[in-house]
CSV table of C-alpha atoms in Angstrom, one decimal:
chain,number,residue,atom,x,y,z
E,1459,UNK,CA,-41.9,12.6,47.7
E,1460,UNK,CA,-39.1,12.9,49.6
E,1461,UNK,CA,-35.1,12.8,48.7
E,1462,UNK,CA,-34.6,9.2,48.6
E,1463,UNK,CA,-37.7,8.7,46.3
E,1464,UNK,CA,-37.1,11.2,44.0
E,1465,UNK,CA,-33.4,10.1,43.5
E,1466,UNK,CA,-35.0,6.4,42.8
E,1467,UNK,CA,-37.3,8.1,40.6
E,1468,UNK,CA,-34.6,9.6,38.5
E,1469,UNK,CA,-32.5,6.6,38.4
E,1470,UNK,CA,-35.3,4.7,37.2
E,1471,UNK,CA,-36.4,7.4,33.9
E,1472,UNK,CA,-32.9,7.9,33.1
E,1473,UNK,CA,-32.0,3.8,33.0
E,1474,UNK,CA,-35.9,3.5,31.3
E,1475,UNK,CA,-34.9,6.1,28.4
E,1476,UNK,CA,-31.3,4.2,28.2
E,1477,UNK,CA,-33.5,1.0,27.2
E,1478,UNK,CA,-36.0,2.9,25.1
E,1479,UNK,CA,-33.3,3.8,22.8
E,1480,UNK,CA,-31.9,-0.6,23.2
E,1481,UNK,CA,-28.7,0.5,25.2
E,1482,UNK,CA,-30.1,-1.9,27.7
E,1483,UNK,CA,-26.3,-3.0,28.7
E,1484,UNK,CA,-25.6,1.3,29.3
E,1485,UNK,CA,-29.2,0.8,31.5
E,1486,UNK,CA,-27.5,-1.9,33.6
E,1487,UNK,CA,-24.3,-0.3,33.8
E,1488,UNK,CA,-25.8,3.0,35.3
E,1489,UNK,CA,-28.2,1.0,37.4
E,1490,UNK,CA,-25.4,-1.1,38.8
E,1491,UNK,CA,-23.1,1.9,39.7
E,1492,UNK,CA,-26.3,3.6,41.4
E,1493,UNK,CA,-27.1,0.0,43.4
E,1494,UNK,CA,-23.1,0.1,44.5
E,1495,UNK,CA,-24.0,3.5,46.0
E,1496,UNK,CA,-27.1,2.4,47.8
E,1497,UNK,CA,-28.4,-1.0,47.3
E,1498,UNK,CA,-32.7,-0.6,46.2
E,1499,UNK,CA,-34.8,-3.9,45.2
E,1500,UNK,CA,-36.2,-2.1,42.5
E,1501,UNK,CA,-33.0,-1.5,40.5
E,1502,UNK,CA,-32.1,-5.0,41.4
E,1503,UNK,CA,-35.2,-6.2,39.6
E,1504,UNK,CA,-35.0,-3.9,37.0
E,1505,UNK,CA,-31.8,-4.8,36.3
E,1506,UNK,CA,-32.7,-8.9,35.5
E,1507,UNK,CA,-35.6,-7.3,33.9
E,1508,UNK,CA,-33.6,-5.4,31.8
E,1509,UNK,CA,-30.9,-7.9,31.4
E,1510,UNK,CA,-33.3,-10.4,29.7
E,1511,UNK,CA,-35.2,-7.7,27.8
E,1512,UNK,CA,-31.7,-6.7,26.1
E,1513,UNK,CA,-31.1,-10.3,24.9
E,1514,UNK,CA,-34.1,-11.1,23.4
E,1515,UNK,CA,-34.1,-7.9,21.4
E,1516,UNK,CA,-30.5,-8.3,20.2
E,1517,UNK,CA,-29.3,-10.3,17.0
E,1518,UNK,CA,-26.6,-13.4,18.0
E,1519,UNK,CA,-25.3,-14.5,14.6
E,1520,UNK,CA,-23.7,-17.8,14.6
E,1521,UNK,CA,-20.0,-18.1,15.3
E,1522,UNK,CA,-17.9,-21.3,14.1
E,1523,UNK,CA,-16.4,-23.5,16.9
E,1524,UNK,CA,-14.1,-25.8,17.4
E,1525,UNK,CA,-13.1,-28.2,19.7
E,1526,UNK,CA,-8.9,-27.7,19.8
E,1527,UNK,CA,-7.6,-27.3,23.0
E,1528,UNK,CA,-3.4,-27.2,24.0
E,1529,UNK,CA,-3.9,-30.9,26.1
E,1530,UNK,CA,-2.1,-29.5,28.8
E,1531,UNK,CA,-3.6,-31.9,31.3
E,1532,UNK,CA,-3.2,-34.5,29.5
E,1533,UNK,CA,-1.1,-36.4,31.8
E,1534,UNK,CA,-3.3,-35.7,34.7
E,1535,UNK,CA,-5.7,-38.3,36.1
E,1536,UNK,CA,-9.0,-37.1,36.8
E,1537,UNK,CA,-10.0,-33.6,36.9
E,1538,UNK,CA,-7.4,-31.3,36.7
E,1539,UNK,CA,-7.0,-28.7,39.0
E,1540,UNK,CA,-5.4,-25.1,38.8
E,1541,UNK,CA,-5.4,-22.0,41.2
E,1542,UNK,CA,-7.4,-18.9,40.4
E,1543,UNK,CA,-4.6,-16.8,39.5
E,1544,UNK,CA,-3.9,-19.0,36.5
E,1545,UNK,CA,-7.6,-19.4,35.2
E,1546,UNK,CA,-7.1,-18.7,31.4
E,1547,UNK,CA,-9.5,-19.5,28.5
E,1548,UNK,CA,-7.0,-22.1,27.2
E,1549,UNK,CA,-6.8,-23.8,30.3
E,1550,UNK,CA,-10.5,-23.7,30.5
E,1551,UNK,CA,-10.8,-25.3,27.1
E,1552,UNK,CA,-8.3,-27.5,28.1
E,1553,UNK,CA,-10.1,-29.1,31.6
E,1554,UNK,CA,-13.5,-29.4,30.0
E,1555,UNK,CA,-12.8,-30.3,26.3
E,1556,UNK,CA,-9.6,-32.4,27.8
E,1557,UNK,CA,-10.7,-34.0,30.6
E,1558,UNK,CA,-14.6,-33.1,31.2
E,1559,UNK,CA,-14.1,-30.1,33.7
E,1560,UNK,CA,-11.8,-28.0,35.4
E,1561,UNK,CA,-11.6,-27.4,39.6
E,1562,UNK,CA,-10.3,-23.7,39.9
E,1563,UNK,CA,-8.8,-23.1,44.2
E,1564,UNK,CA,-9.8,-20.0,45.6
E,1565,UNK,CA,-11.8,-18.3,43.1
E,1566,UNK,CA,-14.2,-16.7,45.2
E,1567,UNK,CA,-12.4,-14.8,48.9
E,1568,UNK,CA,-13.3,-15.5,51.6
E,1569,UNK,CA,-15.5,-12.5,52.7
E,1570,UNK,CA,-17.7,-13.0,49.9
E,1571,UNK,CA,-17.8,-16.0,50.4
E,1572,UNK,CA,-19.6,-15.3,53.5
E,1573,UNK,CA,-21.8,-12.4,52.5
E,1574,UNK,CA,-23.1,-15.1,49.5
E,1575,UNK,CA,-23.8,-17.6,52.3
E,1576,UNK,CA,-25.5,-14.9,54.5
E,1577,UNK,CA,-27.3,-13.9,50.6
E,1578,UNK,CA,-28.8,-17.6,50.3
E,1579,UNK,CA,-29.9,-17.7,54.0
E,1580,UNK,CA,-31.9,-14.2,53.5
E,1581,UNK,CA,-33.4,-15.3,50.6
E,1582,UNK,CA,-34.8,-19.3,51.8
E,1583,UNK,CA,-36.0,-17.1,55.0
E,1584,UNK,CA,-37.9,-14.8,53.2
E,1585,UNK,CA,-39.3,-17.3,50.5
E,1586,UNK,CA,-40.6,-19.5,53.7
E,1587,UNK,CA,-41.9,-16.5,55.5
E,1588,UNK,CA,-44.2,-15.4,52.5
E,1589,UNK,CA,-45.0,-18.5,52.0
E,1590,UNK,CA,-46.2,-18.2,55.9
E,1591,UNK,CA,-48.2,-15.2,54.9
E,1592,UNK,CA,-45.3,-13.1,55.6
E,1593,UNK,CA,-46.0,-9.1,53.8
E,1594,UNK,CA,-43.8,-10.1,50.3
E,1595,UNK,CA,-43.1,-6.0,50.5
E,1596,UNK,CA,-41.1,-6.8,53.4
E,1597,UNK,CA,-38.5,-9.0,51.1
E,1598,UNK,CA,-38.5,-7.1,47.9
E,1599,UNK,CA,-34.5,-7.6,47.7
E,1600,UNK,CA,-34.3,-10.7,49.9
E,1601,UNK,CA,-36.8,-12.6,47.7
E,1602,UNK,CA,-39.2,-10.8,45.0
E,1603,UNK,CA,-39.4,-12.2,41.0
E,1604,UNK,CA,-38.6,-9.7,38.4
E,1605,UNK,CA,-41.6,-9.3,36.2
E,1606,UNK,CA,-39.5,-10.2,32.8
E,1607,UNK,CA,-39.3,-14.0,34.3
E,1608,UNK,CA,-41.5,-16.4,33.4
E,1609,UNK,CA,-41.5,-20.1,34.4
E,1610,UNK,CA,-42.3,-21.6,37.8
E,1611,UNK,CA,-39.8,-20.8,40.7
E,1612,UNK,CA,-37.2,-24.0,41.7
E,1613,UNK,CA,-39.1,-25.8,44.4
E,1614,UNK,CA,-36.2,-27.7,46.0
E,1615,UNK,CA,-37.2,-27.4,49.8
E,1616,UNK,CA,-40.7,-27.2,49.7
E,1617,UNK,CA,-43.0,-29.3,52.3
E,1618,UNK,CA,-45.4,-29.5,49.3
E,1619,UNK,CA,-48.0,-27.0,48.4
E,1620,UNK,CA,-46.4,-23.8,49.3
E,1621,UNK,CA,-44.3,-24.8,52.3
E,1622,UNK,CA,-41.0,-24.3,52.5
E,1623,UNK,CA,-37.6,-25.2,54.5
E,1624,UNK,CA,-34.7,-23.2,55.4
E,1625,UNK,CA,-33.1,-25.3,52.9
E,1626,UNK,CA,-32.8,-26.0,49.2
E,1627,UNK,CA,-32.6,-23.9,46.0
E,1628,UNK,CA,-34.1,-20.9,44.9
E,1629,UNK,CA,-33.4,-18.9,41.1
E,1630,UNK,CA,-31.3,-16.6,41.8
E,1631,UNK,CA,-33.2,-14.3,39.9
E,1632,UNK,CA,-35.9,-14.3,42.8
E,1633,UNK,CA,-33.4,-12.6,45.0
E,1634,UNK,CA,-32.5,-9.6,43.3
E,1635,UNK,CA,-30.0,-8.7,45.6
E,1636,UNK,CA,-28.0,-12.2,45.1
E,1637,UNK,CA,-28.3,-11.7,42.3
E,1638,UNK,CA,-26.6,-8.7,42.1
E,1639,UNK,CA,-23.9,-9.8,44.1
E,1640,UNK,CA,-23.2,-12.6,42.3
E,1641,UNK,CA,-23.0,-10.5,38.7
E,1642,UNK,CA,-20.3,-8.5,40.8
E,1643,UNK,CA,-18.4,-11.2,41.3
E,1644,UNK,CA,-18.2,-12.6,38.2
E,1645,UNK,CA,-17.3,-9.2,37.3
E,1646,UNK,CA,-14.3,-9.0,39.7
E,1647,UNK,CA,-13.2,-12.4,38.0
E,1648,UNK,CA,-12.7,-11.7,35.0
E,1649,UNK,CA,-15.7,-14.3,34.2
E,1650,UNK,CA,-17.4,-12.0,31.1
E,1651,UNK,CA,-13.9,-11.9,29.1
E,1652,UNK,CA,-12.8,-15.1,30.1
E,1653,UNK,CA,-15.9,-16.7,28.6
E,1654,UNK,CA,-15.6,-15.1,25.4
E,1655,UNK,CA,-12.6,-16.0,25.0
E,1656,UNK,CA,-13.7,-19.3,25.2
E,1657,UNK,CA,-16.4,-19.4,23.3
E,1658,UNK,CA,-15.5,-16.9,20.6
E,1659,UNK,CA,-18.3,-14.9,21.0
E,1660,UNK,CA,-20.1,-13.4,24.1
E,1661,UNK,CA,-21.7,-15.3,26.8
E,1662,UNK,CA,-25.6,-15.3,28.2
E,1663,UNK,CA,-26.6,-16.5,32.0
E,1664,UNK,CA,-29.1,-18.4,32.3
E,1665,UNK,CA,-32.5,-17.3,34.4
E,1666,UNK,CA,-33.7,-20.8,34.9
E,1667,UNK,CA,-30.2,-22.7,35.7
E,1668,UNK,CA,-28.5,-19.9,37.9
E,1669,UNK,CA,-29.7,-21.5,41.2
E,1670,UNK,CA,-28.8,-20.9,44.7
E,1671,UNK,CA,-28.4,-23.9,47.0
E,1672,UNK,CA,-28.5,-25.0,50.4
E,1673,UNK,CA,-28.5,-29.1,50.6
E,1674,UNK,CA,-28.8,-30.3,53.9
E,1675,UNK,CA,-27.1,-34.0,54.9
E,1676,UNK,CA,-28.6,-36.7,53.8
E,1677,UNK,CA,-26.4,-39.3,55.0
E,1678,UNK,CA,-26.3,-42.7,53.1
E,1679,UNK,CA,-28.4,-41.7,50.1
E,1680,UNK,CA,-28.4,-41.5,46.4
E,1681,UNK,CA,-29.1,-38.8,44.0
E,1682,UNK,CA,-29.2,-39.2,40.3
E,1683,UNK,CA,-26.5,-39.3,37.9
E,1684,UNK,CA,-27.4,-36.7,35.1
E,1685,UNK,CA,-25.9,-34.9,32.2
E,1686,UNK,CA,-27.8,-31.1,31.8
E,1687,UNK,CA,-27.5,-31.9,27.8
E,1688,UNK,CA,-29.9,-34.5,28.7
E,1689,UNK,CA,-32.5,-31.2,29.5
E,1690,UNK,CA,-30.9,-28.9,27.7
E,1691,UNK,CA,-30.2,-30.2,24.0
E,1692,UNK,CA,-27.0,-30.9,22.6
E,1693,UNK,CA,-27.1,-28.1,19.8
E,1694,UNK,CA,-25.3,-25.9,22.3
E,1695,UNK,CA,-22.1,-24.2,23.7
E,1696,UNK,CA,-22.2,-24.4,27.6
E,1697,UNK,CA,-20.0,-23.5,30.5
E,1698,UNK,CA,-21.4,-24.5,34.2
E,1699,UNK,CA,-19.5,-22.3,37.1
E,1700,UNK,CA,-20.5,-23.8,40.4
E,1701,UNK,CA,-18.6,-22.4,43.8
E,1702,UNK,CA,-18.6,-24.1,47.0
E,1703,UNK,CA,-19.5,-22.0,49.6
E,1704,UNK,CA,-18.7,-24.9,52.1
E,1705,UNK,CA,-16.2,-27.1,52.8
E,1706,UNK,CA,-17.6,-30.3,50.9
E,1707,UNK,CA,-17.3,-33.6,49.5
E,1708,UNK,CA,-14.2,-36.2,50.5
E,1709,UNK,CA,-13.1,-35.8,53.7
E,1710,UNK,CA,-15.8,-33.2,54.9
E,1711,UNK,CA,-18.8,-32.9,56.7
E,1712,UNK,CA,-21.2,-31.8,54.3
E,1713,UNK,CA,-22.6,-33.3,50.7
E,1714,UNK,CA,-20.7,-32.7,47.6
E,1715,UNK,CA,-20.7,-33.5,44.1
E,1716,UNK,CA,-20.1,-36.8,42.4
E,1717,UNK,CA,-18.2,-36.4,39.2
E,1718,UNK,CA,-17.1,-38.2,36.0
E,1719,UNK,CA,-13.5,-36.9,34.6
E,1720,UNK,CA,-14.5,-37.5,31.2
E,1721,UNK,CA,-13.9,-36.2,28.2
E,1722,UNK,CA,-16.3,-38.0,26.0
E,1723,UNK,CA,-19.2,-35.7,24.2
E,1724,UNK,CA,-21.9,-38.2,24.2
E,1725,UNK,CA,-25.3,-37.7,25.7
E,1726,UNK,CA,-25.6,-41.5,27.5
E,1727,UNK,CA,-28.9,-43.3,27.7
E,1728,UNK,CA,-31.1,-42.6,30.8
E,1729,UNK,CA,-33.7,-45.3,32.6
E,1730,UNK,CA,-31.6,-48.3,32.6
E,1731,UNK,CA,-28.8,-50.3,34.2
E,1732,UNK,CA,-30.3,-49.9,37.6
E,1733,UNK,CA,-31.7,-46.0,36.7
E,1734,UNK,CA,-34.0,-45.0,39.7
E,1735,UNK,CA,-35.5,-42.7,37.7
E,1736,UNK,CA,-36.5,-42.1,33.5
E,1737,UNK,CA,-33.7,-38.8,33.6
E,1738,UNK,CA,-31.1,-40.9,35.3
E,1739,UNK,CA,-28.1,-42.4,34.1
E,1740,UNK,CA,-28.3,-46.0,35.9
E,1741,UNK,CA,-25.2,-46.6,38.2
E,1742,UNK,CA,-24.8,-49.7,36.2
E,1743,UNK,CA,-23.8,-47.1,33.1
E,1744,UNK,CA,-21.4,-45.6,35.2
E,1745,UNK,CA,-19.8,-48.4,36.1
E,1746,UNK,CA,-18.8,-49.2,32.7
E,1747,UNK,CA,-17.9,-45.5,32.0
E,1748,UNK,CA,-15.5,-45.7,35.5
E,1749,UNK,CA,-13.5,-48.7,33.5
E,1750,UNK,CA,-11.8,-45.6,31.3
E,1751,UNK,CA,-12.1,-42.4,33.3
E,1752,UNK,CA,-12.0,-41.0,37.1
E,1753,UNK,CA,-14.7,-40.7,39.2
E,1754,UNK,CA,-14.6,-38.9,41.8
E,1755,UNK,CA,-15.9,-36.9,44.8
E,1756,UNK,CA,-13.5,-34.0,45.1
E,1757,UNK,CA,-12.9,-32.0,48.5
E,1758,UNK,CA,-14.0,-28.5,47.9
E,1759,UNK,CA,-13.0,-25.6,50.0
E,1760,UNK,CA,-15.4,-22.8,50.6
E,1761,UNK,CA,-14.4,-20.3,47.4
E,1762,UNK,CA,-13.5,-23.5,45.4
E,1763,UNK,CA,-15.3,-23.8,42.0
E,1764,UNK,CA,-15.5,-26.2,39.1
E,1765,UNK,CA,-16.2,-25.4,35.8
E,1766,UNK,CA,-17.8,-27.9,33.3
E,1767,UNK,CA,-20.0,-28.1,30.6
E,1768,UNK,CA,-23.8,-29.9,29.5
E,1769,UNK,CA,-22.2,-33.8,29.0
E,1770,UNK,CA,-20.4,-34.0,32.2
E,1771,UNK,CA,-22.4,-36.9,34.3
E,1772,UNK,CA,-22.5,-35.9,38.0
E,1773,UNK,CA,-25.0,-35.8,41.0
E,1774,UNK,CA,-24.9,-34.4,44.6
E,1775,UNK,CA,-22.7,-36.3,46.4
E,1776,UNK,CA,-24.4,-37.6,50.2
E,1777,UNK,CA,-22.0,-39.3,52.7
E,1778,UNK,CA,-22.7,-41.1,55.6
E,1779,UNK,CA,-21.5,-39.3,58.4
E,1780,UNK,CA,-22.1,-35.8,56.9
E,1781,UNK,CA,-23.4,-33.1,59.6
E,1782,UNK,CA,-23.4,-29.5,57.8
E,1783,UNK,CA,-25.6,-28.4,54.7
E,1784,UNK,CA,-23.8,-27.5,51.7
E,1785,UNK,CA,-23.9,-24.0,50.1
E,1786,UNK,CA,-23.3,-23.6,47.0
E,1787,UNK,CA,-24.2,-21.5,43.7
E,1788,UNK,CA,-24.6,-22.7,40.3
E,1789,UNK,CA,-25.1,-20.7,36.7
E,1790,UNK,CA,-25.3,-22.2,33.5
E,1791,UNK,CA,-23.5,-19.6,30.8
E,1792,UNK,CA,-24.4,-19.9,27.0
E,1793,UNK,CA,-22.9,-19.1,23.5
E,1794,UNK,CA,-25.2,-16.6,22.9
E,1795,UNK,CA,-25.6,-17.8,19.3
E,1796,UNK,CA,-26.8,-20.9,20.6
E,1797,UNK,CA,-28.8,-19.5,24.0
E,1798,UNK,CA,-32.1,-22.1,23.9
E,1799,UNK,CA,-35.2,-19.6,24.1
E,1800,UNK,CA,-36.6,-21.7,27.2
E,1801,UNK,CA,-33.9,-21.2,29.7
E,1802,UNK,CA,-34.3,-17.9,29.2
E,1803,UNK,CA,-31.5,-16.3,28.8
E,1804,UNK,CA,-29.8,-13.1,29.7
E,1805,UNK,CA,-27.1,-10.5,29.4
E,1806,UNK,CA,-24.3,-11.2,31.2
């Protein structure tokens, strides 16, 4: 064994005894600082692995919510938007419980922007080059499932079978690395704190809705309007967080998102008024819903984000003339007293 494995080795006992004793967050925490030192797949993995572990074992007692909010944008039409420096958990409460989401300018810089981009490339490369018989060792940080995650991978960009595209979605779980870049960022945001503030209690991620995406141009078609309560359940406290990584939507070359500035906690019926599919919210339903709110296709910057939560109705947004794919990320956050078991949760 030489230097390099024997360090791994002692990283790895020393985070293991850490979770034997359920410190799992000290176990992340010293297995994050040794990843910033030099990055390994295999404290990547363990990482998620132990992440998920550590919420499953703790206790999430219920916390009372409410839905007040200051109404500072109340004189805004449509979605409100603010610049990074003054995200706040009032003004959070505020866009989504106000006005149905929240666009934040700038959150993410542009450097990482581009390492994140360069992240989701790796990762739909290496997924597509297994899949091609490719040696999977050769990818453990680039693309490799942590063995705490269940569930079938995101097959957005598949062929069929086992083919896949240079395109479409992965978990971000199944790139351990993205992964851990992406938990570093919300660090440097301030995104732990600033969701339990909102939520009055501390927040989980969510291994089955923190996705990765690439969406290539698709000029002149229509995706589906959908609320994720619709999936998801209603008994719940959510925050989504998606970043452009792109510049998107109106007035841009690449897809973007459709999105209702609406304010109204309802979970509307899918599979009719036109609905081209059973989970869809027909267009004839939004129509009726565009009569008293906004809907719109904001431009995004690349390091833009919008915030919203499980009732917002929204879909991918295809132009006509569009000629670049859209990179994005998405995670789904919890109230971890009202995580739902299937989407897996973990700590965040």
């Amino acid at each position: 064994m030489n230097g390099t494995d024997s360090r791994i080795e002692h990283v790895l006992q020393t985070a293991a005894q850490l979770a034997a004793e359920h410190e799992f967050r000290a176990a992340i925490e010293y297995l994050a600082r040794e990843n910033r030192q030099a990055g390994q797949a295999v404290f990547e993995r363990q990482m998620l692995n132990y992440a998920i572990e550590g919420f499953a074992a703790a206790s999430h007692g219920e916390i009372s919510w409410g839905l007040e909010h200051d109404n500072r944008f109340a004189d805004t039409q449509g979605l409100p938007e603010i610049e990074a420096a003054d995200l706040d958990a009032q003004a959070l409460r505020s866009g989504i419980l106000g006005k149905g989401g929240l666009i934040v300018r700038g959150l993410m810089d542009a450097e990482r922007v581009v390492a994140t981009r360069t992240l989701i490339d790796q990762a739909l490369k290496a997924r597509k080059a297994i899949s091609e018989g490719g040696d999977p060792d050769h990818y453990q940080r680039q693309f490799a499932r942590p063995e705490m995650v269940s569930g079938g991978p995101v097959q957005f960009g598949t062929l069929g079978g086992n083919q896949y595209t240079n395109s479409g979605s992965v978990w971000a779980v199944d790139s351990p690395q993205a992964a851990f870049a992406m938990q570093e960022f919300y660090r440097s945001v301030g995104l732990p704190e600033l969701l339990q503030a909102y939520f009055g209690e501390p927040a989980s991620l969510s291994v089955r809705k923190w996705v990765l995406r690439c969406v290539p141009p698709n000029n002149g078609a229509e995706s589906g309007w959908h609320q994720d309560g619709q999936f998801m359940g209603e008994d719940i406290r959510t925050v989504n967080l998606w970043v452009s990584l792109t510049d998107c939507g109106e007035g841009a070359e690449a897809p973007g998102i459709d999105i209702l500035a609406d304010s109204n906690r309802e979970i509307y019926p899918t599979g009719t008024h036109g609905a081209p599919f059973d989970w869809t919210v027909g267009q004839g339903v939004v129509d009726e819903l565009a009569e008293r709110c906004a809907v719109e296709r904001p431009h995004f910057r690349p390091g833009d984000a919008v915030f919203f939560d499980h009732y917002n109705l929204h879909r991918t947004g295809f132009g006509t003339a569009d000629v670049n794919h859209r990179y994005a990320v998405e995670s789904w956050f919890f109230a971890n007293s009202l995580a739902p078991a299937k989407q897996q949760p973990l700590l965040f």
